[in-house]
Amino acid sequence: QNILTVCFSVGYSAVALNHVIDFKEKKQEISKPVSPSELFPSLPIVQGTSKRIKVLTRLTLVVSDPSHCNLLRSTSANIRLYDIIAVFPKTEKLFHIACTTLDVDLVCINVTEKLPFYFRRPPVNMAIDRGIYFELLYTPAIKDSTMRRYTISNAISLMQICKGMVSSLSKNKPLELRGPYDVANLGLLFGLSEGEAKAAVSTNCRAAMLHGETRKSACGIVYTVKKPRKVEEEETAVPACKKAKTQV
């Protein structure tokens, strides 16, 4: 409840409850997500609007062996109940599998230590074509100077190939949360332009949510955007007789 209140106060309109499954621990099973209505009887209203803050459910799988990916390939009823599916690959082979074959919405990147592999362009481009986004956790950069150095270094190496999205993992500590504008400023340190840094905490997040809806429904998500009319199109739309009079 405290984290939700902080998210609301700093300007977020949607948050995700993260369920982490690490296959290193024994007897890890994917259970049904907890309904947000059970945890939060009343959700706060987003500032400046009449809508309440949106609470999503997210599943993050930490995979260290190719056999762990079989769970994502199977049609599990509990997996389909989550709004967002993320995978945390530990090796280069698993990173390649996550980008090319797994049906996920996010690929998480470890930024707290030196990566054991380099990002290669072919799997990253394939993930982008499939509508998958990459996630960098900025919280470690706030805690320690060494983690901050690794975070910036790993982020820059990834951003040289693609333009991913930045996310937060607070681990039940509201003080580690930062507002959208602060996260966008961190994106500048990661090698993003101003527009790309803003997209990392706005349109990219919305695209990941829509990708999750498409995965759950096995259909497509269509939303319309009003296209501004150009001056030339307005001139051609005027009848010839009226156009002649206006020219005179």
CSV table of C-alpha atoms in Angstrom, one decimal:
chain,number,residue,atom,x,y,z
A,1,GLN,CA,0.0,0.0,0.0
A,2,ASN,CA,2.9,2.4,0.8
A,3,ILE,CA,4.6,1.7,-2.6
A,4,LEU,CA,1.2,2.2,-4.4
A,5,THR,CA,0.8,5.5,-2.6
A,6,VAL,CA,4.3,6.7,-3.6
A,7,CYS,CA,3.7,5.7,-7.2
A,8,PHE,CA,0.5,7.7,-7.3
A,9,SER,CA,2.1,10.7,-5.7
A,10,VAL,CA,5.1,10.9,-8.1
A,11,GLY,CA,2.9,10.7,-11.2
A,12,TYR,CA,2.4,7.1,-12.3
A,13,SER,CA,-1.0,6.0,-13.7
A,14,ALA,CA,-0.3,2.3,-13.8
A,15,VAL,CA,1.8,-0.1,-11.7
A,16,ALA,CA,2.5,-3.9,-12.0
A,17,LEU,CA,2.7,-6.4,-9.1
A,18,ASN,CA,5.7,-8.5,-9.8
A,19,HIS,CA,5.7,-12.2,-9.1
A,20,VAL,CA,9.3,-13.5,-9.3
A,21,ILE,CA,10.0,-17.2,-9.9
A,22,ASP,CA,13.7,-18.3,-9.6
A,23,PHE,CA,14.2,-21.9,-10.7
A,24,LYS,CA,17.3,-22.2,-8.6
A,25,GLU,CA,15.1,-22.6,-5.6
A,26,LYS,CA,13.4,-26.0,-5.3
A,27,LYS,CA,9.6,-26.6,-5.7
A,28,GLN,CA,9.0,-23.3,-7.6
A,29,GLU,CA,5.5,-23.4,-9.1
A,30,ILE,CA,3.6,-20.8,-11.0
A,31,SER,CA,0.5,-20.0,-9.0
A,32,LYS,CA,-2.4,-17.8,-9.9
A,33,PRO,CA,-1.8,-14.1,-9.5
A,34,VAL,CA,-3.2,-12.3,-6.5
A,35,SER,CA,-6.1,-10.1,-7.5
A,36,PRO,CA,-5.3,-6.4,-6.9
A,37,SER,CA,-8.8,-5.9,-5.4
A,38,GLU,CA,-7.8,-8.3,-2.6
A,39,LEU,CA,-4.7,-6.2,-1.7
A,40,PHE,CA,-6.1,-2.7,-2.3
A,41,PRO,CA,-9.7,-2.3,-1.4
A,42,SER,CA,-9.7,1.3,-2.8
A,43,LEU,CA,-7.3,2.5,-5.4
A,44,PRO,CA,-6.2,6.2,-5.5
A,45,ILE,CA,-7.3,8.5,-8.3
A,46,VAL,CA,-4.6,9.6,-10.8
A,47,GLN,CA,-3.8,13.3,-10.4
A,48,GLY,CA,-5.6,15.5,-12.9
A,49,THR,CA,-8.0,12.8,-14.0
A,50,SER,CA,-11.1,11.0,-12.8
A,51,LYS,CA,-9.6,7.6,-13.4
A,52,ARG,CA,-8.2,5.3,-10.7
A,53,ILE,CA,-4.6,4.1,-10.9
A,54,LYS,CA,-4.4,0.8,-12.9
A,55,VAL,CA,-2.8,-2.2,-11.2
A,56,LEU,CA,-1.5,-5.0,-13.4
A,57,THR,CA,0.0,-8.4,-12.6
A,58,ARG,CA,3.4,-9.4,-13.9
A,59,LEU,CA,5.3,-12.7,-13.9
A,60,THR,CA,9.2,-12.7,-14.0
A,61,LEU,CA,11.0,-16.0,-14.6
A,62,VAL,CA,14.7,-16.2,-13.7
A,63,VAL,CA,16.1,-18.9,-16.1
A,64,SER,CA,19.6,-20.3,-15.8
A,65,ASP,CA,19.0,-23.5,-17.9
A,66,PRO,CA,17.4,-24.1,-21.3
A,67,SER,CA,15.0,-26.6,-19.7
A,68,HIS,CA,13.4,-23.8,-17.7
A,69,CYS,CA,12.1,-22.3,-20.9
A,70,ASN,CA,9.9,-25.3,-21.5
A,71,LEU,CA,7.4,-23.9,-19.0
A,72,LEU,CA,6.9,-20.8,-21.1
A,73,ARG,CA,6.4,-22.8,-24.3
A,74,SER,CA,3.7,-24.9,-22.7
A,75,THR,CA,0.2,-23.7,-22.5
A,76,SER,CA,-0.1,-23.1,-18.8
A,77,ALA,CA,-3.5,-21.8,-17.6
A,78,ASN,CA,-1.9,-19.8,-14.8
A,79,ILE,CA,0.6,-18.1,-17.1
A,80,ARG,CA,-2.2,-16.7,-19.2
A,81,LEU,CA,-3.7,-15.0,-16.2
A,82,TYR,CA,-0.8,-12.6,-15.9
A,83,ASP,CA,-0.9,-9.3,-17.7
A,84,ILE,CA,2.8,-9.1,-18.4
A,85,ILE,CA,5.4,-11.9,-18.8
A,86,ALA,CA,9.1,-11.2,-18.3
A,87,VAL,CA,12.1,-13.4,-18.5
A,88,PHE,CA,15.5,-12.9,-16.9
A,89,PRO,CA,18.1,-14.9,-18.9
A,90,LYS,CA,21.4,-15.7,-17.1
A,91,THR,CA,23.5,-16.8,-20.1
A,92,GLU,CA,24.1,-15.8,-23.7
A,93,LYS,CA,22.3,-18.8,-25.0
A,94,LEU,CA,19.2,-18.1,-22.9
A,95,PHE,CA,19.3,-14.5,-24.0
A,96,HIS,CA,19.2,-15.6,-27.6
A,97,ILE,CA,16.4,-18.0,-26.9
A,98,ALA,CA,14.4,-15.3,-25.1
A,99,CYS,CA,14.8,-12.9,-28.0
A,100,THR,CA,14.0,-15.3,-30.8
A,101,THR,CA,11.5,-17.9,-29.6
A,102,LEU,CA,9.9,-17.3,-26.2
A,103,ASP,CA,6.5,-15.7,-26.1
A,104,VAL,CA,7.2,-13.0,-23.6
A,105,ASP,CA,6.7,-9.2,-23.3
A,106,LEU,CA,9.9,-8.2,-21.6
A,107,VAL,CA,13.6,-9.3,-21.5
A,108,CYS,CA,15.3,-8.2,-18.3
A,109,ILE,CA,19.0,-7.4,-18.3
A,110,ASN,CA,21.2,-7.8,-15.2
A,111,VAL,CA,23.0,-4.6,-14.5
A,112,THR,CA,24.5,-5.2,-11.1
A,113,GLU,CA,27.7,-6.9,-12.4
A,114,LYS,CA,29.8,-7.3,-15.5
A,115,LEU,CA,27.8,-9.3,-18.1
A,116,PRO,CA,29.4,-12.6,-19.1
A,117,PHE,CA,28.5,-12.0,-22.8
A,118,TYR,CA,28.1,-9.2,-25.3
A,119,PHE,CA,24.9,-8.1,-26.9
A,120,ARG,CA,24.6,-9.2,-30.5
A,121,ARG,CA,22.6,-7.4,-33.1
A,122,PRO,CA,20.7,-10.3,-34.8
A,123,PRO,CA,18.8,-11.5,-31.7
A,124,VAL,CA,18.1,-8.0,-30.4
A,125,ASN,CA,16.7,-7.0,-33.8
A,126,MET,CA,14.6,-10.1,-33.9
A,127,ALA,CA,13.2,-9.3,-30.5
A,128,ILE,CA,12.3,-5.7,-31.6
A,129,ASP,CA,10.6,-7.1,-34.7
A,130,ARG,CA,8.5,-9.4,-32.4
A,131,GLY,CA,7.4,-6.4,-30.3
A,132,ILE,CA,9.5,-7.4,-27.2
A,133,TYR,CA,11.1,-4.7,-25.1
A,134,PHE,CA,14.2,-4.8,-22.9
A,135,GLU,CA,14.1,-3.7,-19.2
A,136,LEU,CA,16.9,-2.1,-17.2
A,137,LEU,CA,16.6,-1.8,-13.5
A,138,TYR,CA,17.7,1.7,-12.3
A,139,THR,CA,17.3,0.9,-8.6
A,140,PRO,CA,20.9,-0.6,-8.2
A,141,ALA,CA,22.4,2.7,-9.5
A,142,ILE,CA,20.9,4.5,-6.5
A,143,LYS,CA,22.3,2.1,-3.9
A,144,ASP,CA,26.0,1.8,-4.6
A,145,SER,CA,28.7,3.5,-6.7
A,146,THR,CA,30.0,0.2,-8.0
A,147,MET,CA,26.6,-0.9,-9.1
A,148,ARG,CA,26.0,2.5,-10.7
A,149,ARG,CA,29.1,2.1,-12.8
A,150,TYR,CA,28.0,-1.4,-14.0
A,151,THR,CA,24.5,-0.1,-14.6
A,152,ILE,CA,25.6,2.7,-16.9
A,153,SER,CA,28.2,0.5,-18.7
A,154,ASN,CA,25.7,-2.3,-19.4
A,155,ALA,CA,23.0,0.1,-20.4
A,156,ILE,CA,25.2,2.0,-22.9
A,157,SER,CA,26.3,-1.3,-24.5
A,158,LEU,CA,22.6,-2.3,-25.0
A,159,MET,CA,21.5,1.1,-26.2
A,160,GLN,CA,24.1,1.1,-28.9
A,161,ILE,CA,22.1,-1.7,-30.5
A,162,CYS,CA,18.5,-0.9,-29.6
A,163,LYS,CA,16.4,1.6,-27.8
A,164,GLY,CA,14.9,-0.3,-24.9
A,165,MET,CA,12.7,0.7,-22.0
A,166,VAL,CA,13.6,1.5,-18.4
A,167,SER,CA,11.8,0.1,-15.4
A,168,SER,CA,12.0,0.0,-11.6
A,169,LEU,CA,12.2,-2.8,-9.1
A,170,SER,CA,11.8,-1.3,-5.6
A,171,LYS,CA,11.7,-4.5,-3.5
A,172,ASN,CA,9.2,-3.1,-1.0
A,173,LYS,CA,11.2,0.1,-0.4
A,174,PRO,CA,9.3,3.2,-1.5
A,175,LEU,CA,12.3,5.4,-1.0
A,176,GLU,CA,14.0,3.7,-4.0
A,177,LEU,CA,11.2,4.7,-6.4
A,178,ARG,CA,11.7,7.7,-8.7
A,179,GLY,CA,9.2,9.7,-10.7
A,180,PRO,CA,8.8,9.3,-14.5
A,181,TYR,CA,10.7,12.5,-15.2
A,182,ASP,CA,13.6,11.4,-13.0
A,183,VAL,CA,13.7,8.1,-14.8
A,184,ALA,CA,13.7,9.9,-18.1
A,185,ASN,CA,16.7,11.9,-17.0
A,186,LEU,CA,18.5,8.7,-16.1
A,187,GLY,CA,17.9,7.5,-19.6
A,188,LEU,CA,20.1,10.3,-20.9
A,189,LEU,CA,23.0,8.8,-18.9
A,190,PHE,CA,22.2,5.4,-20.6
A,191,GLY,CA,22.7,6.9,-24.1
A,192,LEU,CA,19.1,7.7,-25.0
A,193,SER,CA,18.0,11.0,-26.6
A,194,GLU,CA,15.5,13.2,-24.9
A,195,GLY,CA,12.6,11.8,-26.9
A,196,GLU,CA,13.7,8.2,-26.5
A,197,ALA,CA,14.1,8.7,-22.7
A,198,LYS,CA,10.5,10.0,-22.5
A,199,ALA,CA,9.3,7.1,-24.6
A,200,ALA,CA,11.0,4.6,-22.3
A,201,VAL,CA,8.6,5.5,-19.5
A,202,SER,CA,5.5,6.3,-21.5
A,203,THR,CA,4.8,4.9,-25.0
A,204,ASN,CA,7.1,1.9,-24.7
A,205,CYS,CA,5.4,0.9,-21.5
A,206,ARG,CA,2.0,1.2,-23.1
A,207,ALA,CA,3.3,-0.9,-26.1
A,208,ALA,CA,4.5,-3.6,-23.7
A,209,MET,CA,1.0,-3.7,-22.0
A,210,LEU,CA,-0.7,-4.0,-25.4
A,211,HIS,CA,1.7,-6.8,-26.4
A,212,GLY,CA,0.7,-8.6,-23.2
A,213,GLU,CA,-3.0,-8.2,-24.1
A,214,THR,CA,-2.3,-9.6,-27.6
A,215,ARG,CA,-0.5,-12.6,-26.1
A,216,LYS,CA,-3.4,-13.3,-23.7
A,217,SER,CA,-6.1,-13.1,-26.2
A,218,ALA,CA,-4.2,-14.7,-29.2
A,219,CYS,CA,-5.6,-11.8,-31.3
A,220,GLY,CA,-4.5,-8.4,-32.3
A,221,ILE,CA,-4.9,-5.1,-30.4
A,222,VAL,CA,-5.9,-2.1,-32.6
A,223,TYR,CA,-6.0,1.5,-31.5
A,224,THR,CA,-6.6,4.5,-33.7
A,225,VAL,CA,-4.5,7.7,-33.8
A,226,LYS,CA,-5.9,10.9,-35.4
A,227,LYS,CA,-3.6,11.9,-38.3
A,228,PRO,CA,-3.3,15.7,-38.7
A,229,ARG,CA,-4.2,16.9,-42.2
A,230,LYS,CA,-1.6,18.7,-44.2
A,231,VAL,CA,-2.1,22.1,-45.8
A,232,GLU,CA,-1.7,20.5,-49.3
A,233,GLU,CA,-4.5,18.0,-48.6
A,234,GLU,CA,-6.8,20.9,-47.4
A,235,GLU,CA,-6.2,22.8,-50.6
A,236,THR,CA,-6.9,19.8,-52.8
A,237,ALA,CA,-10.2,19.2,-50.9
A,238,VAL,CA,-11.5,22.6,-51.9
A,239,PRO,CA,-13.7,22.5,-55.1
A,240,ALA,CA,-12.3,24.0,-58.2
A,241,CYS,CA,-14.9,26.8,-58.5
A,242,LYS,CA,-14.3,28.0,-54.9
A,243,LYS,CA,-10.6,27.6,-55.3
A,244,ALA,CA,-10.7,29.9,-58.3
A,245,LYS,CA,-12.7,32.6,-56.5
A,246,THR,CA,-10.3,32.5,-53.5
A,247,GLN,CA,-7.3,32.9,-55.9
A,248,VAL,CA,-8.9,36.0,-57.5
